[in-house]
């Protein structure tokens, strides 16, 4: 079974803090994604990585950056957290089958 | 750009009732279509998919047919159970290099005993 794990299920941070969300997959997938989930908006793509050190902006990259130093790990970074970044963050990975993405359990981030 | 529209929720049904959750899409070309399910406190799981027109995806008693003529991919189940209570997302996979998923807003289903 493909496993995608995220470092925290719940996280509470203060405005202005630097926040790291970690995602690890164990299937040697090349493609990894970070989505943000908000009520009434579904999921929106923040960033996408198609290989180590390779990344592309998604639909809502403002206020976020990413890091992919190793194939199995994809990190989402909030340089200076703001209250409007309070949300559920979901990581996903995809292998050769373009039609199947595997999701992690999500990190619910609250920024106070 | 490409988009997905789902029926508004929440949907509340009694156990053994028939379920339909409507989903329509706008896309260039013929994307692959998906239904994902999110159970309380969990991430998304792929429920079913269809990759070309007239394909029917099915899993766990759920079905959806890719209808090109109506640009729809409605989710159906003949008899829902309490354990089906979850949020359901319709999505399409675009043709860009990313191949990202574009999601609808999600429909919450609550099944009462």
PDB file of C-alpha atoms in Angstrom:
ATOM      1  CA  UNK A   1       0.000   0.000   0.000  1.00  0.00           C
ATOM      2  CA  UNK A   2       1.150   3.487  -0.819  1.00  0.00           C
ATOM      3  CA  UNK A   3       1.697   5.536   2.274  1.00  0.00           C
ATOM      4  CA  UNK A   4       1.789   9.323   2.437  1.00  0.00           C
ATOM      5  CA  UNK A   5       2.456  10.718   5.876  1.00  0.00           C
ATOM      6  CA  UNK A   6       2.332  14.263   7.164  1.00  0.00           C
ATOM      7  CA  UNK A   7       4.342  15.384  10.159  1.00  0.00           C
ATOM      8  CA  UNK A   8       1.486  16.787  12.219  1.00  0.00           C
ATOM      9  CA  UNK A   9      -2.278  16.318  12.297  1.00  0.00           C
ATOM     10  CA  UNK A  10      -2.869  19.570  14.190  1.00  0.00           C
ATOM     11  CA  UNK A  11      -0.687  22.634  14.484  1.00  0.00           C
ATOM     12  CA  UNK A  12      -1.219  25.978  16.192  1.00  0.00           C
ATOM     13  CA  UNK A  13       1.102  28.864  15.356  1.00  0.00           C
ATOM     14  CA  UNK A  14       1.265  32.608  15.944  1.00  0.00           C
ATOM     15  CA  UNK A  15       1.088  35.296  13.277  1.00  0.00           C
ATOM     16  CA  UNK A  16       4.530  35.976  11.847  1.00  0.00           C
ATOM     17  CA  UNK A  17       6.022  32.595  12.740  1.00  0.00           C
ATOM     18  CA  UNK A  18       7.811  30.497  10.124  1.00  0.00           C
ATOM     19  CA  UNK A  19       5.971  27.219   9.692  1.00  0.00           C
ATOM     20  CA  UNK A  20       7.168  23.974   8.151  1.00  0.00           C
ATOM     21  CA  UNK A  21       4.758  21.271   7.028  1.00  0.00           C
ATOM     22  CA  UNK A  22       6.427  18.001   6.108  1.00  0.00           C
ATOM     23  CA  UNK A  23       5.198  15.264   3.800  1.00  0.00           C
ATOM     24  CA  UNK A  24       6.838  11.891   3.157  1.00  0.00           C
ATOM     25  CA  UNK A  25       5.855   9.188   0.662  1.00  0.00           C
ATOM     26  CA  UNK A  26       7.235   5.672   0.527  1.00  0.00           C
ATOM     27  CA  UNK A  27       6.552   4.701  -3.092  1.00  0.00           C
ATOM     28  CA  UNK A  28       9.419   6.398  -4.902  1.00  0.00           C
ATOM     29  CA  UNK A  29       6.925   8.700  -6.654  1.00  0.00           C
ATOM     30  CA  UNK A  30       8.352  11.544  -8.706  1.00  0.00           C
ATOM     31  CA  UNK A  31       5.375  13.860  -8.405  1.00  0.00           C
ATOM     32  CA  UNK A  32       4.225  15.463  -5.181  1.00  0.00           C
ATOM     33  CA  UNK A  33       1.613  18.107  -4.468  1.00  0.00           C
ATOM     34  CA  UNK A  34       0.500  20.468  -1.739  1.00  0.00           C
ATOM     35  CA  UNK A  35      -3.177  21.420  -1.613  1.00  0.00           C
ATOM     36  CA  UNK A  36      -5.122  23.631   0.681  1.00  0.00           C
ATOM     37  CA  UNK A  37      -8.694  22.663   1.656  1.00  0.00           C
ATOM     38  CA  UNK A  38     -11.242  25.283   2.721  1.00  0.00           C
ATOM     39  CA  UNK A  39     -14.997  24.883   3.234  1.00  0.00           C
ATOM     40  CA  UNK A  40     -16.965  25.702   0.114  1.00  0.00           C
ATOM     41  CA  UNK A  41     -13.811  25.959  -1.996  1.00  0.00           C
ATOM     42  CA  UNK A  42     -12.736  22.344  -2.263  1.00  0.00           C
ATOM     43  CA  UNK A  43      -9.012  21.759  -2.648  1.00  0.00           C
ATOM     44  CA  UNK A  44      -6.719  24.217  -4.365  1.00  0.00           C
ATOM     45  CA  UNK A  45      -3.185  23.494  -5.532  1.00  0.00           C
ATOM     46  CA  UNK A  46      -0.446  25.503  -3.835  1.00  0.00           C
ATOM     47  CA  UNK A  47       2.704  23.933  -5.309  1.00  0.00           C
ATOM     48  CA  UNK A  48       3.720  20.925  -7.335  1.00  0.00           C
ATOM     49  CA  UNK A  49       7.071  19.136  -7.590  1.00  0.00           C
ATOM     50  CA  UNK A  50       7.908  16.777 -10.456  1.00  0.00           C
ATOM     51  CA  UNK A  51      11.384  15.795  -9.296  1.00  0.00           C
ATOM     52  CA  UNK A  52      14.003  16.535  -6.681  1.00  0.00           C
ATOM     53  CA  UNK A  53      14.678  20.275  -6.539  1.00  0.00           C
ATOM     54  CA  UNK A  54      12.063  20.883  -9.260  1.00  0.00           C
ATOM     55  CA  UNK A  55       8.877  22.768  -8.470  1.00  0.00           C
ATOM     56  CA  UNK A  56       6.046  24.668 -10.096  1.00  0.00           C
ATOM     57  CA  UNK A  57       3.602  27.154  -8.675  1.00  0.00           C
ATOM     58  CA  UNK A  58       0.027  26.064  -8.426  1.00  0.00           C
ATOM     59  CA  UNK A  59      -3.063  28.232  -8.304  1.00  0.00           C
ATOM     60  CA  UNK A  60      -2.455  29.910  -4.925  1.00  0.00           C
ATOM     61  CA  UNK A  61       1.306  30.049  -4.216  1.00  0.00           C
ATOM     62  CA  UNK A  62       1.375  33.487  -2.582  1.00  0.00           C
ATOM     63  CA  UNK A  63       2.725  33.368   0.953  1.00  0.00           C
ATOM     64  CA  UNK A  64       4.115  29.843   0.518  1.00  0.00           C
ATOM     65  CA  UNK A  65       7.338  28.221  -0.624  1.00  0.00           C
ATOM     66  CA  UNK A  66       8.392  24.594  -0.939  1.00  0.00           C
ATOM     67  CA  UNK A  67      11.470  22.432  -0.677  1.00  0.00           C
ATOM     68  CA  UNK A  68      12.220  19.053  -2.226  1.00  0.00           C
ATOM     69  CA  UNK A  69      15.754  17.983  -1.370  1.00  0.00           C
ATOM     70  CA  UNK A  70      14.996  14.269  -1.394  1.00  0.00           C
ATOM     71  CA  UNK A  71      12.579  12.351  -3.578  1.00  0.00           C
ATOM     72  CA  UNK A  72      10.471  11.067  -0.716  1.00  0.00           C
ATOM     73  CA  UNK A  73      10.037  14.358   1.124  1.00  0.00           C
ATOM     74  CA  UNK A  74       8.182  17.516   0.101  1.00  0.00           C
ATOM     75  CA  UNK A  75       7.992  20.419   2.531  1.00  0.00           C
ATOM     76  CA  UNK A  76       5.620  23.357   2.527  1.00  0.00           C
ATOM     77  CA  UNK A  77       6.931  26.526   4.159  1.00  0.00           C
ATOM     78  CA  UNK A  78       4.947  29.499   5.386  1.00  0.00           C
ATOM     79  CA  UNK A  79       7.603  32.195   5.643  1.00  0.00           C
ATOM     80  CA  UNK A  80       5.518  34.444   7.891  1.00  0.00           C
ATOM     81  CA  UNK A  81       2.237  32.843   8.906  1.00  0.00           C
ATOM     82  CA  UNK A  82      -0.915  34.927   8.715  1.00  0.00           C
ATOM     83  CA  UNK A  83      -4.424  34.265   9.999  1.00  0.00           C
ATOM     84  CA  UNK A  84      -5.758  33.776   6.462  1.00  0.00           C
ATOM     85  CA  UNK A  85      -3.494  30.741   6.168  1.00  0.00           C
ATOM     86  CA  UNK A  86      -5.546  28.927   8.782  1.00  0.00           C
ATOM     87  CA  UNK A  87      -6.681  25.876   6.830  1.00  0.00           C
ATOM     88  CA  UNK A  88      -6.357  22.150   6.226  1.00  0.00           C
ATOM     89  CA  UNK A  89      -3.252  21.274   4.222  1.00  0.00           C
ATOM     90  CA  UNK A  90      -3.141  18.074   2.219  1.00  0.00           C
ATOM     91  CA  UNK A  91      -0.121  16.500   0.585  1.00  0.00           C
ATOM     92  CA  UNK A  92      -0.384  14.039  -2.298  1.00  0.00           C
ATOM     93  CA  UNK A  93       1.968  11.964  -4.415  1.00  0.00           C
ATOM     94  CA  UNK A  94       1.626  10.434  -7.853  1.00  0.00           C
ATOM     95  CA  UNK A  95       3.623   7.813  -9.704  1.00  0.00           C
ATOM     96  CA  UNK A  96       3.606   6.767 -13.355  1.00  0.00           C
ATOM     97  CA  UNK A  97      -0.186   6.521 -13.428  1.00  0.00           C
ATOM     98  CA  UNK A  98      -1.195  10.137 -14.044  1.00  0.00           C
ATOM     99  CA  UNK A  99      -4.727   9.300 -12.980  1.00  0.00           C
ATOM    100  CA  UNK A 100      -4.011   8.358  -9.396  1.00  0.00           C
ATOM    101  CA  UNK A 101      -2.926  10.661  -6.591  1.00  0.00           C
ATOM    102  CA  UNK A 102      -2.449   9.350  -3.054  1.00  0.00           C
ATOM    103  CA  UNK A 103      -3.258  11.714  -0.227  1.00  0.00           C
ATOM    104  CA  UNK A 104      -1.889  12.083   3.257  1.00  0.00           C
ATOM    105  CA  UNK A 105      -4.196  12.519   6.293  1.00  0.00           C
ATOM    106  CA  UNK A 106      -3.848  16.294   6.305  1.00  0.00           C
ATOM    107  CA  UNK A 107      -2.538  18.906   8.727  1.00  0.00           C
ATOM    108  CA  UNK A 108      -5.041  21.280  10.261  1.00  0.00           C
ATOM    109  CA  UNK A 109      -3.144  24.529  10.822  1.00  0.00           C
ATOM    110  CA  UNK A 110      -4.494  27.322  12.989  1.00  0.00           C
ATOM    111  CA  UNK A 111      -2.719  30.675  12.941  1.00  0.00           C
ATOM    112  CA  UNK A 112      -3.602  32.920  15.868  1.00  0.00           C
TER     113      UNK A 112
ATOM    114  CA  UNK B   1     -10.125  27.605 -17.246  1.00  0.00           C
ATOM    115  CA  UNK B   2     -11.210  24.124 -16.253  1.00  0.00           C
ATOM    116  CA  UNK B   3     -13.670  23.857 -13.396  1.00  0.00           C
ATOM    117  CA  UNK B   4     -15.907  21.444 -11.498  1.00  0.00           C
ATOM    118  CA  UNK B   5     -19.280  22.224  -9.959  1.00  0.00           C
ATOM    119  CA  UNK B   6     -20.970  20.007  -7.397  1.00  0.00           C
ATOM    120  CA  UNK B   7     -24.399  20.208  -5.889  1.00  0.00           C
ATOM    121  CA  UNK B   8     -24.645  22.149  -2.679  1.00  0.00           C
ATOM    122  CA  UNK B   9     -24.720  20.255   0.548  1.00  0.00           C
ATOM    123  CA  UNK B  10     -25.205  19.070   3.113  1.00  0.00           C
ATOM    124  CA  UNK B  11     -27.211  16.104   1.954  1.00  0.00           C
ATOM    125  CA  UNK B  12     -29.068  14.238   4.683  1.00  0.00           C
ATOM    126  CA  UNK B  13     -30.533  10.800   3.951  1.00  0.00           C
ATOM    127  CA  UNK B  14     -31.966   7.907   5.883  1.00  0.00           C
ATOM    128  CA  UNK B  15     -30.184   4.577   5.788  1.00  0.00           C
ATOM    129  CA  UNK B  16     -30.986   2.527   2.640  1.00  0.00           C
ATOM    130  CA  UNK B  17     -32.054   5.616   0.682  1.00  0.00           C
ATOM    131  CA  UNK B  18     -30.876   6.247  -2.880  1.00  0.00           C
ATOM    132  CA  UNK B  19     -28.047   8.730  -3.274  1.00  0.00           C
ATOM    133  CA  UNK B  20     -27.262  11.075  -6.136  1.00  0.00           C
ATOM    134  CA  UNK B  21     -24.627  13.774  -5.926  1.00  0.00           C
ATOM    135  CA  UNK B  22     -24.499  15.880  -9.072  1.00  0.00           C
ATOM    136  CA  UNK B  23     -21.235  16.924 -10.655  1.00  0.00           C
ATOM    137  CA  UNK B  24     -20.687  18.863 -13.872  1.00  0.00           C
ATOM    138  CA  UNK B  25     -17.454  20.065 -15.361  1.00  0.00           C
ATOM    139  CA  UNK B  26     -15.999  22.530 -17.830  1.00  0.00           C
ATOM    140  CA  UNK B  27     -12.800  21.511 -19.567  1.00  0.00           C
ATOM    141  CA  UNK B  28     -10.937  21.667 -22.825  1.00  0.00           C
ATOM    142  CA  UNK B  29     -10.543  18.228 -24.303  1.00  0.00           C
ATOM    143  CA  UNK B  30     -11.577  15.094 -22.453  1.00  0.00           C
ATOM    144  CA  UNK B  31     -10.162  14.988 -18.963  1.00  0.00           C
ATOM    145  CA  UNK B  32     -10.175  12.040 -16.589  1.00  0.00           C
ATOM    146  CA  UNK B  33     -12.852  12.325 -13.907  1.00  0.00           C
ATOM    147  CA  UNK B  34     -12.745  11.246 -10.279  1.00  0.00           C
ATOM    148  CA  UNK B  35     -14.737  10.974  -7.100  1.00  0.00           C
ATOM    149  CA  UNK B  36     -12.785  11.252  -3.858  1.00  0.00           C
ATOM    150  CA  UNK B  37     -14.177  10.638  -0.381  1.00  0.00           C
ATOM    151  CA  UNK B  38     -13.015  12.152   2.886  1.00  0.00           C
ATOM    152  CA  UNK B  39     -14.161  10.439   6.070  1.00  0.00           C
ATOM    153  CA  UNK B  40     -14.161  12.496   9.268  1.00  0.00           C
ATOM    154  CA  UNK B  41     -10.638  13.292  10.429  1.00  0.00           C
ATOM    155  CA  UNK B  42      -8.960  11.657   7.452  1.00  0.00           C
ATOM    156  CA  UNK B  43      -7.362  12.591   4.146  1.00  0.00           C
ATOM    157  CA  UNK B  44      -8.887  11.999   0.721  1.00  0.00           C
ATOM    158  CA  UNK B  45      -9.295   8.535  -0.730  1.00  0.00           C
ATOM    159  CA  UNK B  46      -9.954   7.793  -4.371  1.00  0.00           C
ATOM    160  CA  UNK B  47     -13.450   6.314  -4.597  1.00  0.00           C
ATOM    161  CA  UNK B  48     -13.731   5.774  -8.350  1.00  0.00           C
ATOM    162  CA  UNK B  49     -12.568   7.165 -11.663  1.00  0.00           C
ATOM    163  CA  UNK B  50     -13.352   7.197 -15.376  1.00  0.00           C
ATOM    164  CA  UNK B  51     -10.843   8.096 -18.037  1.00  0.00           C
ATOM    165  CA  UNK B  52     -12.940   8.379 -21.181  1.00  0.00           C
ATOM    166  CA  UNK B  53     -16.464   9.114 -22.334  1.00  0.00           C
ATOM    167  CA  UNK B  54     -19.132   6.513 -21.442  1.00  0.00           C
ATOM    168  CA  UNK B  55     -16.811   4.809 -18.957  1.00  0.00           C
ATOM    169  CA  UNK B  56     -18.462   3.813 -15.699  1.00  0.00           C
ATOM    170  CA  UNK B  57     -16.415   3.907 -12.546  1.00  0.00           C
ATOM    171  CA  UNK B  58     -17.595   1.823  -9.607  1.00  0.00           C
ATOM    172  CA  UNK B  59     -16.458   0.930  -6.108  1.00  0.00           C
ATOM    173  CA  UNK B  60     -18.107  -0.027  -2.800  1.00  0.00           C
ATOM    174  CA  UNK B  61     -21.567   0.170  -4.358  1.00  0.00           C
ATOM    175  CA  UNK B  62     -20.983   3.665  -5.738  1.00  0.00           C
ATOM    176  CA  UNK B  63     -21.137   4.340  -9.474  1.00  0.00           C
ATOM    177  CA  UNK B  64     -20.567   7.273 -11.809  1.00  0.00           C
ATOM    178  CA  UNK B  65     -20.717   7.448 -15.605  1.00  0.00           C
ATOM    179  CA  UNK B  66     -18.632   9.847 -17.698  1.00  0.00           C
ATOM    180  CA  UNK B  67     -21.205  11.693 -19.837  1.00  0.00           C
ATOM    181  CA  UNK B  68     -19.507  13.800 -22.477  1.00  0.00           C
ATOM    182  CA  UNK B  69     -22.736  15.134 -23.963  1.00  0.00           C
ATOM    183  CA  UNK B  70     -23.879  16.614 -20.656  1.00  0.00           C
ATOM    184  CA  UNK B  71     -20.360  17.151 -19.222  1.00  0.00           C
ATOM    185  CA  UNK B  72     -21.432  15.334 -16.089  1.00  0.00           C
ATOM    186  CA  UNK B  73     -20.160  12.674 -13.707  1.00  0.00           C
ATOM    187  CA  UNK B  74     -22.915  12.169 -11.144  1.00  0.00           C
ATOM    188  CA  UNK B  75     -22.260   9.891  -8.172  1.00  0.00           C
ATOM    189  CA  UNK B  76     -24.954   7.330  -7.288  1.00  0.00           C
ATOM    190  CA  UNK B  77     -25.504   4.599  -4.741  1.00  0.00           C
ATOM    191  CA  UNK B  78     -28.586   2.483  -4.481  1.00  0.00           C
ATOM    192  CA  UNK B  79     -28.673   2.057  -0.714  1.00  0.00           C
ATOM    193  CA  UNK B  80     -26.578   4.225   1.579  1.00  0.00           C
ATOM    194  CA  UNK B  81     -25.299   3.223   4.991  1.00  0.00           C
ATOM    195  CA  UNK B  82     -24.413   5.273   8.053  1.00  0.00           C
ATOM    196  CA  UNK B  83     -20.762   4.483   7.329  1.00  0.00           C
ATOM    197  CA  UNK B  84     -21.047   6.383   4.019  1.00  0.00           C
ATOM    198  CA  UNK B  85     -21.299   9.661   5.922  1.00  0.00           C
ATOM    199  CA  UNK B  86     -18.394  11.716   4.600  1.00  0.00           C
ATOM    200  CA  UNK B  87     -17.471  14.578   2.302  1.00  0.00           C
ATOM    201  CA  UNK B  88     -17.441  13.697  -1.402  1.00  0.00           C
ATOM    202  CA  UNK B  89     -15.331  15.575  -3.938  1.00  0.00           C
ATOM    203  CA  UNK B  90     -15.682  15.462  -7.694  1.00  0.00           C
ATOM    204  CA  UNK B  91     -12.473  16.251  -9.583  1.00  0.00           C
ATOM    205  CA  UNK B  92     -10.917  16.303 -13.019  1.00  0.00           C
ATOM    206  CA  UNK B  93      -7.333  15.912 -14.115  1.00  0.00           C
ATOM    207  CA  UNK B  94      -6.171  18.595 -16.470  1.00  0.00           C
ATOM    208  CA  UNK B  95      -3.943  18.154 -19.508  1.00  0.00           C
ATOM    209  CA  UNK B  96      -1.155  20.446 -18.430  1.00  0.00           C
ATOM    210  CA  UNK B  97       2.309  19.133 -17.619  1.00  0.00           C
ATOM    211  CA  UNK B  98       1.251  19.247 -13.994  1.00  0.00           C
ATOM    212  CA  UNK B  99      -1.726  16.983 -14.494  1.00  0.00           C
ATOM    213  CA  UNK B 100      -3.128  18.563 -11.383  1.00  0.00           C
ATOM    214  CA  UNK B 101      -6.522  17.743  -9.977  1.00  0.00           C
ATOM    215  CA  UNK B 102      -9.205  20.418 -10.089  1.00  0.00           C
ATOM    216  CA  UNK B 103     -11.783  19.856  -7.375  1.00  0.00           C
ATOM    217  CA  UNK B 104     -15.365  20.786  -6.845  1.00  0.00           C
ATOM    218  CA  UNK B 105     -16.290  22.370  -3.538  1.00  0.00           C
ATOM    219  CA  UNK B 106     -17.262  19.095  -1.884  1.00  0.00           C
ATOM    220  CA  UNK B 107     -20.636  17.745  -0.765  1.00  0.00           C
ATOM    221  CA  UNK B 108     -21.203  16.613   2.799  1.00  0.00           C
ATOM    222  CA  UNK B 109     -23.348  13.505   3.120  1.00  0.00           C
ATOM    223  CA  UNK B 110     -24.933  12.588   6.432  1.00  0.00           C
ATOM    224  CA  UNK B 111     -26.758   9.278   6.673  1.00  0.00           C
ATOM    225  CA  UNK B 112     -29.064   8.776   9.632  1.00  0.00           C
ATOM    226  CA  UNK B 113     -30.027   5.357  11.000  1.00  0.00           C
TER     227      UNK B 113
END
